[in-house]
Amino acid sequence: MDIESVRGMLTTRRIGHPLIYLASVGSTMDVVRDMASDGGPEGLVVVADEQTAGRGRFGRTWIAPAGVNLSPSILVRPSVAVMKRLGIVAPLAVADAVRAVSGLDVSFKWPNDVRIGERKLCGVLIEGGFSGDRPTHAIVGIGLNVNLDAARYPEIADIATSIARELGRLVSREQTLAELLNAFERYYDAPDAESLRLAWRERLDTLGQDIAVTFGGRTEYGVAEDVDSDGALLLRRGDGSLTTIPAGEVTLRPPGTST
Ligand code: BTN
């Protein structure tokens, strides 16, 4: 990847300063975590051409072979209020970047997957850092399938897509990364949480669906009714009660299943 050309396209003040490029790494999350504990500045981004031990939510493996995807991890040191909306900021930034480089429209699956149709285009992993109980920073890892040929990887062939697959041609990873970081800063700095929530909600396919949500070792069933300003899901249970779920894994319930 031509990282100098990415730097030349950045319009940000903090995000991507510095922008560190590594040819191959286990996970960019771990590199940023170490830099964060050494006092790394807000906005620091580590991006790798290849991750050999990329990880997703719930300890899953994240496939990021050399030369095809984007795997940046971004260090932020926000207020508690802004910390809560990182899960909205990242997918919105991805949506803007994808549209800018391809014209494609994406949708979101709660809590922060980015999809085209039924296939996953991008996943977001957010890990917090604490000093005692006090949050000190967060690392936002974004795995975006840019030119990946998912068909080559049986474990994701049926569920993943990439910008190139949807578009029918390769796209510039450099331009995509610059657009992504520029958009991330715009949303991160947005003063109005409600406008972010509404923009995210508009593309959130999960709403209105009959779902099962697994979180904290248990599963809740119901209809995804709405999301609050922190991105938590409001789930209407079968008995009419409403419960708030901060984050979890959603599966659609097949017609005819009951709780
Ligand atoms: C998910 O959908 O489960 C989240 C996937 C997050 C993948 C990104 S790629 C950059 C960063 N480094 C990692 O090891 N994981 C995140």
PDB file of C-alpha atoms and ligand atoms in Angstrom:
ATOM      1  CA  MET A   1       0.000   0.000   0.000  1.00  0.00           C
ATOM      2  CA  ASP A   2       1.246   3.471  -0.860  1.00  0.00           C
ATOM      3  CA  ILE A   3       0.843   5.021   2.581  1.00  0.00           C
ATOM      4  CA  GLU A   4       2.328   8.368   1.478  1.00  0.00           C
ATOM      5  CA  SER A   5      -0.547   8.840  -0.954  1.00  0.00           C
ATOM      6  CA  VAL A   6      -3.011   8.143   1.899  1.00  0.00           C
ATOM      7  CA  ARG A   7      -1.300  10.812   3.986  1.00  0.00           C
ATOM      8  CA  GLY A   8      -1.602  13.224   1.062  1.00  0.00           C
ATOM      9  CA  MET A   9      -5.372  12.696   0.899  1.00  0.00           C
ATOM     10  CA  LEU A  10      -6.045  13.165   4.625  1.00  0.00           C
ATOM     11  CA  THR A  11      -7.946  16.305   5.560  1.00  0.00           C
ATOM     12  CA  THR A  12      -8.045  15.448   9.260  1.00  0.00           C
ATOM     13  CA  ARG A  13      -6.528  17.318  12.178  1.00  0.00           C
ATOM     14  CA  ARG A  14      -6.123  14.384  14.582  1.00  0.00           C
ATOM     15  CA  ILE A  15      -7.276  11.097  13.072  1.00  0.00           C
ATOM     16  CA  GLY A  16      -4.368   9.565  11.174  1.00  0.00           C
ATOM     17  CA  HIS A  17      -1.709  11.689  12.892  1.00  0.00           C
ATOM     18  CA  PRO A  18       0.382   9.672  13.054  1.00  0.00           C
ATOM     19  CA  LEU A  19      -0.585   7.054  10.471  1.00  0.00           C
ATOM     20  CA  ILE A  20       1.611   4.003  10.945  1.00  0.00           C
ATOM     21  CA  TYR A  21       1.852   1.363   8.245  1.00  0.00           C
ATOM     22  CA  LEU A  22       3.022  -2.195   8.831  1.00  0.00           C
ATOM     23  CA  ALA A  23       3.417  -4.805   6.117  1.00  0.00           C
ATOM     24  CA  SER A  24       2.359  -7.714   8.303  1.00  0.00           C
ATOM     25  CA  VAL A  25       1.205  -7.937  11.892  1.00  0.00           C
ATOM     26  CA  GLY A  26      -0.799 -10.260  14.152  1.00  0.00           C
ATOM     27  CA  SER A  27      -3.522  -7.725  14.879  1.00  0.00           C
ATOM     28  CA  THR A  28      -3.429  -3.949  14.579  1.00  0.00           C
ATOM     29  CA  MET A  29      -5.519  -3.877  17.794  1.00  0.00           C
ATOM     30  CA  ASP A  30      -2.575  -5.217  19.773  1.00  0.00           C
ATOM     31  CA  VAL A  31      -0.095  -2.772  18.259  1.00  0.00           C
ATOM     32  CA  VAL A  32      -2.337   0.162  19.137  1.00  0.00           C
ATOM     33  CA  ARG A  33      -3.039  -1.209  22.610  1.00  0.00           C
ATOM     34  CA  ASP A  34       0.698  -1.235  23.351  1.00  0.00           C
ATOM     35  CA  MET A  35       1.110   2.270  21.930  1.00  0.00           C
ATOM     36  CA  ALA A  36      -1.867   3.487  23.972  1.00  0.00           C
ATOM     37  CA  SER A  37      -0.266   2.331  27.203  1.00  0.00           C
ATOM     38  CA  ASP A  38       2.937   4.106  26.167  1.00  0.00           C
ATOM     39  CA  GLY A  39       0.967   7.370  25.939  1.00  0.00           C
ATOM     40  CA  GLY A  40       0.143   7.292  22.205  1.00  0.00           C
ATOM     41  CA  PRO A  41      -1.871  10.319  21.087  1.00  0.00           C
ATOM     42  CA  GLU A  42      -5.531  10.453  20.228  1.00  0.00           C
ATOM     43  CA  GLY A  43      -5.913   9.935  16.494  1.00  0.00           C
ATOM     44  CA  LEU A  44      -3.029   7.501  16.118  1.00  0.00           C
ATOM     45  CA  VAL A  45      -3.858   4.912  13.446  1.00  0.00           C
ATOM     46  CA  VAL A  46      -2.075   1.653  12.720  1.00  0.00           C
ATOM     47  CA  VAL A  47      -2.903  -0.041   9.440  1.00  0.00           C
ATOM     48  CA  ALA A  48      -1.421  -3.281   8.180  1.00  0.00           C
ATOM     49  CA  ASP A  49      -1.304  -4.747   4.726  1.00  0.00           C
ATOM     50  CA  GLU A  50      -1.866  -8.169   6.260  1.00  0.00           C
ATOM     51  CA  GLN A  51      -3.052  -9.402   9.652  1.00  0.00           C
ATOM     52  CA  THR A  52      -2.033 -12.923  10.564  1.00  0.00           C
ATOM     53  CA  ALA A  53      -4.154 -13.077  13.730  1.00  0.00           C
ATOM     54  CA  GLY A  54      -6.943 -10.585  13.022  1.00  0.00           C
ATOM     55  CA  ARG A  55      -9.757 -10.895  15.507  1.00  0.00           C
ATOM     56  CA  GLY A  56     -13.434 -10.100  15.492  1.00  0.00           C
ATOM     57  CA  ARG A  57     -16.099  -9.794  18.139  1.00  0.00           C
ATOM     58  CA  PHE A  58     -16.646 -12.724  20.492  1.00  0.00           C
ATOM     59  CA  GLY A  59     -13.086 -13.929  19.895  1.00  0.00           C
ATOM     60  CA  ARG A  60     -13.765 -14.848  16.287  1.00  0.00           C
ATOM     61  CA  THR A  61     -11.070 -14.905  13.636  1.00  0.00           C
ATOM     62  CA  TRP A  62     -11.037 -12.007  11.162  1.00  0.00           C
ATOM     63  CA  ILE A  63      -9.600 -12.810   7.744  1.00  0.00           C
ATOM     64  CA  ALA A  64      -7.302 -10.068   6.410  1.00  0.00           C
ATOM     65  CA  PRO A  65      -4.895 -11.471   3.808  1.00  0.00           C
ATOM     66  CA  ALA A  66      -2.137  -9.375   2.223  1.00  0.00           C
ATOM     67  CA  GLY A  67      -2.913  -6.795  -0.411  1.00  0.00           C
ATOM     68  CA  VAL A  68      -6.699  -6.750  -0.455  1.00  0.00           C
ATOM     69  CA  ASN A  69      -8.386  -5.292   2.626  1.00  0.00           C
ATOM     70  CA  LEU A  70      -8.169  -2.457   5.098  1.00  0.00           C
ATOM     71  CA  SER A  71      -7.497  -3.280   8.765  1.00  0.00           C
ATOM     72  CA  PRO A  72      -6.947   0.001  10.592  1.00  0.00           C
ATOM     73  CA  SER A  73      -7.126   0.404  14.354  1.00  0.00           C
ATOM     74  CA  ILE A  74      -7.727   3.922  15.625  1.00  0.00           C
ATOM     75  CA  LEU A  75      -6.773   5.200  19.085  1.00  0.00           C
ATOM     76  CA  VAL A  76      -9.202   7.674  20.631  1.00  0.00           C
ATOM     77  CA  ARG A  77      -9.358   9.273  24.048  1.00  0.00           C
ATOM     78  CA  PRO A  78     -12.928  10.563  24.189  1.00  0.00           C
ATOM     79  CA  SER A  79     -15.239  11.741  26.933  1.00  0.00           C
ATOM     80  CA  VAL A  80     -17.515   9.058  28.360  1.00  0.00           C
ATOM     81  CA  ALA A  81     -20.419  10.446  26.293  1.00  0.00           C
ATOM     82  CA  VAL A  82     -18.499  10.211  23.022  1.00  0.00           C
ATOM     83  CA  MET A  83     -17.062   6.821  24.005  1.00  0.00           C
ATOM     84  CA  LYS A  84     -20.590   5.436  23.959  1.00  0.00           C
ATOM     85  CA  ARG A  85     -21.226   6.488  20.410  1.00  0.00           C
ATOM     86  CA  LEU A  86     -18.091   5.050  18.807  1.00  0.00           C
ATOM     87  CA  GLY A  87     -20.184   2.109  17.649  1.00  0.00           C
ATOM     88  CA  ILE A  88     -22.262   4.534  15.591  1.00  0.00           C
ATOM     89  CA  VAL A  89     -19.384   6.733  14.403  1.00  0.00           C
ATOM     90  CA  ALA A  90     -17.435   3.865  12.817  1.00  0.00           C
ATOM     91  CA  PRO A  91     -20.206   2.353  10.633  1.00  0.00           C
ATOM     92  CA  LEU A  92     -21.305   5.814   9.489  1.00  0.00           C
ATOM     93  CA  ALA A  93     -17.724   6.607   8.452  1.00  0.00           C
ATOM     94  CA  VAL A  94     -17.498   3.321   6.553  1.00  0.00           C
ATOM     95  CA  ALA A  95     -20.770   4.069   4.762  1.00  0.00           C
ATOM     96  CA  ASP A  96     -19.442   7.451   3.579  1.00  0.00           C
ATOM     97  CA  ALA A  97     -16.109   6.004   2.460  1.00  0.00           C
ATOM     98  CA  VAL A  98     -17.738   3.182   0.511  1.00  0.00           C
ATOM     99  CA  ARG A  99     -20.104   5.594  -1.194  1.00  0.00           C
ATOM    100  CA  ALA A 100     -17.259   7.974  -2.056  1.00  0.00           C
ATOM    101  CA  VAL A 101     -15.085   5.341  -3.735  1.00  0.00           C
ATOM    102  CA  SER A 102     -17.774   3.193  -5.335  1.00  0.00           C
ATOM    103  CA  GLY A 103     -21.178   4.872  -5.250  1.00  0.00           C
ATOM    104  CA  LEU A 104     -22.478   1.782  -3.411  1.00  0.00           C
ATOM    105  CA  ASP A 105     -25.022   2.075  -0.605  1.00  0.00           C
ATOM    106  CA  VAL A 106     -24.595  -0.032   2.494  1.00  0.00           C
ATOM    107  CA  SER A 107     -26.879  -0.986   5.353  1.00  0.00           C
ATOM    108  CA  PHE A 108     -26.143  -1.715   9.003  1.00  0.00           C
ATOM    109  CA  LYS A 109     -26.832  -4.725  11.150  1.00  0.00           C
ATOM    110  CA  TRP A 110     -26.969  -3.968  14.864  1.00  0.00           C
ATOM    111  CA  PRO A 111     -24.726  -3.357  16.657  1.00  0.00           C
ATOM    112  CA  ASN A 112     -22.097  -2.310  14.104  1.00  0.00           C
ATOM    113  CA  ASP A 113     -21.786  -4.554  11.070  1.00  0.00           C
ATOM    114  CA  VAL A 114     -21.829  -2.920   7.662  1.00  0.00           C
ATOM    115  CA  ARG A 115     -23.517  -4.933   4.943  1.00  0.00           C
ATOM    116  CA  ILE A 116     -24.497  -4.958   1.324  1.00  0.00           C
ATOM    117  CA  GLY A 117     -27.639  -7.018   0.896  1.00  0.00           C
ATOM    118  CA  GLU A 118     -27.363  -9.975   3.262  1.00  0.00           C
ATOM    119  CA  ARG A 119     -23.562 -10.088   3.170  1.00  0.00           C
ATOM    120  CA  LYS A 120     -21.079  -8.560   5.564  1.00  0.00           C
ATOM    121  CA  LEU A 121     -18.745  -5.943   4.097  1.00  0.00           C
ATOM    122  CA  CYS A 122     -17.169  -4.640   7.274  1.00  0.00           C
ATOM    123  CA  GLY A 123     -16.936  -5.411  10.974  1.00  0.00           C
ATOM    124  CA  VAL A 124     -16.054  -3.104  13.836  1.00  0.00           C
ATOM    125  CA  LEU A 125     -14.338  -4.114  17.045  1.00  0.00           C
ATOM    126  CA  ILE A 126     -14.100  -1.645  19.924  1.00  0.00           C
ATOM    127  CA  GLU A 127     -11.859  -2.336  22.885  1.00  0.00           C
ATOM    128  CA  GLY A 128     -11.704  -0.013  25.874  1.00  0.00           C
ATOM    129  CA  GLY A 129      -8.706   0.793  28.033  1.00  0.00           C
ATOM    130  CA  PHE A 130      -9.128   1.604  31.734  1.00  0.00           C
ATOM    131  CA  SER A 131      -7.154   2.944  34.643  1.00  0.00           C
ATOM    132  CA  GLY A 132      -8.983   1.245  37.504  1.00  0.00           C
ATOM    133  CA  ASP A 133     -12.631   1.998  36.733  1.00  0.00           C
ATOM    134  CA  ARG A 134     -11.842   5.109  34.724  1.00  0.00           C
ATOM    135  CA  PRO A 135     -11.940   4.781  30.916  1.00  0.00           C
ATOM    136  CA  THR A 136      -8.705   6.165  29.446  1.00  0.00           C
ATOM    137  CA  HIS A 137      -9.040   5.326  25.763  1.00  0.00           C
ATOM    138  CA  ALA A 138     -10.719   3.156  23.176  1.00  0.00           C
ATOM    139  CA  ILE A 139      -9.350   1.345  20.167  1.00  0.00           C
ATOM    140  CA  VAL A 140     -11.664   1.203  17.177  1.00  0.00           C
ATOM    141  CA  GLY A 141     -10.704  -1.597  14.800  1.00  0.00           C
ATOM    142  CA  ILE A 142     -12.310  -1.542  11.393  1.00  0.00           C
ATOM    143  CA  GLY A 143     -12.085  -4.516   9.067  1.00  0.00           C
ATOM    144  CA  LEU A 144     -13.251  -3.460   5.612  1.00  0.00           C
ATOM    145  CA  ASN A 145     -13.298  -5.916   2.716  1.00  0.00           C
ATOM    146  CA  VAL A 146     -12.119  -3.787  -0.174  1.00  0.00           C
ATOM    147  CA  ASN A 147     -10.771  -6.092  -2.887  1.00  0.00           C
ATOM    148  CA  LEU A 148     -11.203  -9.429  -1.105  1.00  0.00           C
ATOM    149  CA  ASP A 149     -12.339 -12.415  -3.139  1.00  0.00           C
ATOM    150  CA  ALA A 150     -14.387 -13.999  -0.353  1.00  0.00           C
ATOM    151  CA  ALA A 151     -15.086 -17.072  -2.502  1.00  0.00           C
ATOM    152  CA  ARG A 152     -11.500 -18.165  -1.831  1.00  0.00           C
ATOM    153  CA  TYR A 153     -12.229 -18.536   1.888  1.00  0.00           C
ATOM    154  CA  PRO A 154     -14.811 -21.273   2.514  1.00  0.00           C
ATOM    155  CA  GLU A 155     -15.551 -20.115   6.068  1.00  0.00           C
ATOM    156  CA  ILE A 156     -16.864 -16.744   4.849  1.00  0.00           C
ATOM    157  CA  ALA A 157     -17.658 -17.438   1.182  1.00  0.00           C
ATOM    158  CA  ASP A 158     -21.436 -17.390   1.714  1.00  0.00           C
ATOM    159  CA  ILE A 159     -21.675 -14.559   4.220  1.00  0.00           C
ATOM    160  CA  ALA A 160     -19.060 -11.975   3.229  1.00  0.00           C
ATOM    161  CA  THR A 161     -18.701  -9.542   0.380  1.00  0.00           C
ATOM    162  CA  SER A 162     -16.277  -6.800  -0.660  1.00  0.00           C
ATOM    163  CA  ILE A 163     -16.502  -3.485  -2.461  1.00  0.00           C
ATOM    164  CA  ALA A 164     -14.815  -5.085  -5.493  1.00  0.00           C
ATOM    165  CA  ARG A 165     -17.241  -7.999  -5.544  1.00  0.00           C
ATOM    166  CA  GLU A 166     -20.246  -5.673  -5.534  1.00  0.00           C
ATOM    167  CA  LEU A 167     -18.732  -3.254  -8.028  1.00  0.00           C
ATOM    168  CA  GLY A 168     -17.159  -5.737 -10.434  1.00  0.00           C
ATOM    169  CA  ARG A 169     -13.783  -3.983 -10.324  1.00  0.00           C
ATOM    170  CA  LEU A 170     -10.951  -3.317  -7.905  1.00  0.00           C
ATOM    171  CA  VAL A 171     -10.904  -0.068  -5.967  1.00  0.00           C
ATOM    172  CA  SER A 172      -8.035   1.939  -4.502  1.00  0.00           C
ATOM    173  CA  ARG A 173      -7.330   0.928  -0.918  1.00  0.00           C
ATOM    174  CA  GLU A 174      -5.421   4.165  -0.442  1.00  0.00           C
ATOM    175  CA  GLN A 175      -8.371   6.326  -1.428  1.00  0.00           C
ATOM    176  CA  THR A 176     -10.749   4.183   0.611  1.00  0.00           C
ATOM    177  CA  LEU A 177      -8.584   4.503   3.721  1.00  0.00           C
ATOM    178  CA  ALA A 178      -8.238   8.270   3.342  1.00  0.00           C
ATOM    179  CA  GLU A 179     -12.012   8.659   2.872  1.00  0.00           C
ATOM    180  CA  LEU A 180     -12.600   6.434   5.892  1.00  0.00           C
ATOM    181  CA  LEU A 181     -10.322   8.382   8.230  1.00  0.00           C
ATOM    182  CA  ASN A 182     -11.629  11.735   6.971  1.00  0.00           C
ATOM    183  CA  ALA A 183     -15.219  10.611   7.566  1.00  0.00           C
ATOM    184  CA  PHE A 184     -14.342   9.097  10.946  1.00  0.00           C
ATOM    185  CA  GLU A 185     -13.073  12.425  12.207  1.00  0.00           C
ATOM    186  CA  ARG A 186     -16.161  14.237  10.895  1.00  0.00           C
ATOM    187  CA  TYR A 187     -18.518  11.920  12.778  1.00  0.00           C
ATOM    188  CA  TYR A 188     -16.274  11.686  15.829  1.00  0.00           C
ATOM    189  CA  ASP A 189     -16.272  15.462  16.159  1.00  0.00           C
ATOM    190  CA  ALA A 190     -19.987  15.870  15.396  1.00  0.00           C
ATOM    191  CA  PRO A 191     -21.518  17.947  18.177  1.00  0.00           C
ATOM    192  CA  ASP A 192     -25.013  16.558  17.769  1.00  0.00           C
ATOM    193  CA  ALA A 193     -25.428  12.950  18.927  1.00  0.00           C
ATOM    194  CA  GLU A 194     -29.052  12.853  17.812  1.00  0.00           C
ATOM    195  CA  SER A 195     -28.262  13.516  14.146  1.00  0.00           C
ATOM    196  CA  LEU A 196     -25.739  10.659  14.241  1.00  0.00           C
ATOM    197  CA  ARG A 197     -28.303   8.346  15.777  1.00  0.00           C
ATOM    198  CA  LEU A 198     -30.863   9.228  13.116  1.00  0.00           C
ATOM    199  CA  ALA A 199     -28.403   8.776  10.232  1.00  0.00           C
ATOM    200  CA  TRP A 200     -27.390   5.373  11.602  1.00  0.00           C
ATOM    201  CA  ARG A 201     -30.967   4.317  12.378  1.00  0.00           C
ATOM    202  CA  GLU A 202     -32.046   5.096   8.823  1.00  0.00           C
ATOM    203  CA  ARG A 203     -29.818   2.290   7.492  1.00  0.00           C
ATOM    204  CA  LEU A 204     -30.303  -0.143  10.333  1.00  0.00           C
ATOM    205  CA  ASP A 205     -31.858  -3.240   8.753  1.00  0.00           C
ATOM    206  CA  THR A 206     -32.322  -4.884  12.146  1.00  0.00           C
ATOM    207  CA  LEU A 207     -35.212  -2.614  13.180  1.00  0.00           C
ATOM    208  CA  GLY A 208     -38.629  -4.200  12.876  1.00  0.00           C
ATOM    209  CA  GLN A 209     -37.149  -7.697  12.704  1.00  0.00           C
ATOM    210  CA  ASP A 210     -38.065 -10.595  14.927  1.00  0.00           C
ATOM    211  CA  ILE A 211     -34.712 -11.466  16.475  1.00  0.00           C
ATOM    212  CA  ALA A 212     -32.762 -13.356  19.071  1.00  0.00           C
ATOM    213  CA  VAL A 213     -30.005 -11.338  20.776  1.00  0.00           C
ATOM    214  CA  THR A 214     -27.263 -13.117  22.666  1.00  0.00           C
ATOM    215  CA  PHE A 215     -25.373 -11.026  25.197  1.00  0.00           C
ATOM    216  CA  GLY A 216     -23.680 -11.594  28.529  1.00  0.00           C
ATOM    217  CA  GLY A 217     -24.266 -15.336  28.246  1.00  0.00           C
ATOM    218  CA  ARG A 218     -28.026 -15.141  27.772  1.00  0.00           C
ATOM    219  CA  THR A 219     -30.444 -14.773  24.918  1.00  0.00           C
ATOM    220  CA  GLU A 220     -33.412 -12.430  24.632  1.00  0.00           C
ATOM    221  CA  TYR A 221     -36.120 -12.758  21.995  1.00  0.00           C
ATOM    222  CA  GLY A 222     -38.380 -10.124  20.561  1.00  0.00           C
ATOM    223  CA  VAL A 223     -38.825  -7.448  17.942  1.00  0.00           C
ATOM    224  CA  ALA A 224     -36.056  -4.866  17.484  1.00  0.00           C
ATOM    225  CA  GLU A 225     -38.061  -1.713  18.071  1.00  0.00           C
ATOM    226  CA  ASP A 226     -35.568   1.149  18.199  1.00  0.00           C
ATOM    227  CA  VAL A 227     -32.089   2.264  19.242  1.00  0.00           C
ATOM    228  CA  ASP A 228     -31.173   4.866  21.859  1.00  0.00           C
ATOM    229  CA  SER A 229     -28.589   7.633  21.547  1.00  0.00           C
ATOM    230  CA  ASP A 230     -25.775   5.332  22.733  1.00  0.00           C
ATOM    231  CA  GLY A 231     -26.686   2.755  20.116  1.00  0.00           C
ATOM    232  CA  ALA A 232     -28.307   0.333  22.583  1.00  0.00           C
ATOM    233  CA  LEU A 233     -31.117  -1.784  21.160  1.00  0.00           C
ATOM    234  CA  LEU A 234     -34.659  -1.502  22.475  1.00  0.00           C
ATOM    235  CA  LEU A 235     -36.188  -4.943  22.218  1.00  0.00           C
ATOM    236  CA  ARG A 236     -39.943  -5.550  22.599  1.00  0.00           C
ATOM    237  CA  ARG A 237     -40.397  -8.942  24.202  1.00  0.00           C
ATOM    238  CA  GLY A 238     -43.297 -11.286  23.470  1.00  0.00           C
ATOM    239  CA  ASP A 239     -44.961 -10.310  26.768  1.00  0.00           C
ATOM    240  CA  GLY A 240     -45.016  -6.634  25.709  1.00  0.00           C
ATOM    241  CA  SER A 241     -42.205  -5.471  27.983  1.00  0.00           C
ATOM    242  CA  LEU A 242     -39.319  -3.435  26.615  1.00  0.00           C
ATOM    243  CA  THR A 243     -35.695  -4.189  27.411  1.00  0.00           C
ATOM    244  CA  THR A 244     -32.510  -2.273  26.575  1.00  0.00           C
ATOM    245  CA  ILE A 245     -29.562  -4.261  25.251  1.00  0.00           C
ATOM    246  CA  PRO A 246     -26.198  -2.450  25.153  1.00  0.00           C
ATOM    247  CA  ALA A 247     -24.450  -4.779  22.687  1.00  0.00           C
ATOM    248  CA  GLY A 248     -24.810  -8.337  21.527  1.00  0.00           C
ATOM    249  CA  GLU A 249     -25.041 -10.745  18.653  1.00  0.00           C
ATOM    250  CA  VAL A 250     -28.218 -10.716  16.617  1.00  0.00           C
ATOM    251  CA  THR A 251     -29.696 -13.636  14.762  1.00  0.00           C
ATOM    252  CA  LEU A 252     -32.948 -13.482  12.887  1.00  0.00           C
ATOM    253  CA  ARG A 253     -35.621 -15.798  14.142  1.00  0.00           C
ATOM    254  CA  PRO A 254     -37.101 -18.039  11.511  1.00  0.00           C
ATOM    255  CA  PRO A 255     -40.877 -17.666  11.125  1.00  0.00           C
ATOM    256  CA  GLY A 256     -42.807 -19.864  13.539  1.00  0.00           C
ATOM    257  CA  THR A 257     -40.242 -20.002  16.349  1.00  0.00           C
ATOM    258  CA  SER A 258     -41.330 -18.878  19.765  1.00  0.00           C
ATOM    259  CA  THR A 259     -39.573 -17.946  22.982  1.00  0.00           C
TER     260      THR A 259
HETATM  261  C1  BTN B   1     -16.330  -8.239  13.810  1.00  0.00           C
HETATM  262  O1  BTN B   1     -17.187  -8.048  12.957  1.00  0.00           O
HETATM  263  O2  BTN B   1     -16.365  -9.259  14.508  1.00  0.00           O
HETATM  264  C2  BTN B   1     -15.257  -7.207  14.022  1.00  0.00           C
HETATM  265  C3  BTN B   1     -14.101  -7.351  13.082  1.00  0.00           C
HETATM  266  C4  BTN B   1     -13.008  -6.324  13.327  1.00  0.00           C
HETATM  267  C5  BTN B   1     -11.782  -6.551  12.483  1.00  0.00           C
HETATM  268  C6  BTN B   1     -10.801  -5.423  12.619  1.00  0.00           C
HETATM  269  S1  BTN B   1      -9.553  -5.431  11.359  1.00  0.00           S
HETATM  270  C7  BTN B   1      -8.670  -4.199  12.211  1.00  0.00           C
HETATM  271  C8  BTN B   1      -8.708  -4.595  13.667  1.00  0.00           C
HETATM  272  N1  BTN B   1      -7.702  -5.592  13.942  1.00  0.00           N
HETATM  273  C9  BTN B   1      -8.243  -6.754  14.339  1.00  0.00           C
HETATM  274  O3  BTN B   1      -7.596  -7.773  14.670  1.00  0.00           O
HETATM  275  N2  BTN B   1      -9.565  -6.665  14.359  1.00  0.00           N
HETATM  276  C10 BTN B   1     -10.028  -5.357  13.925  1.00  0.00           C
END
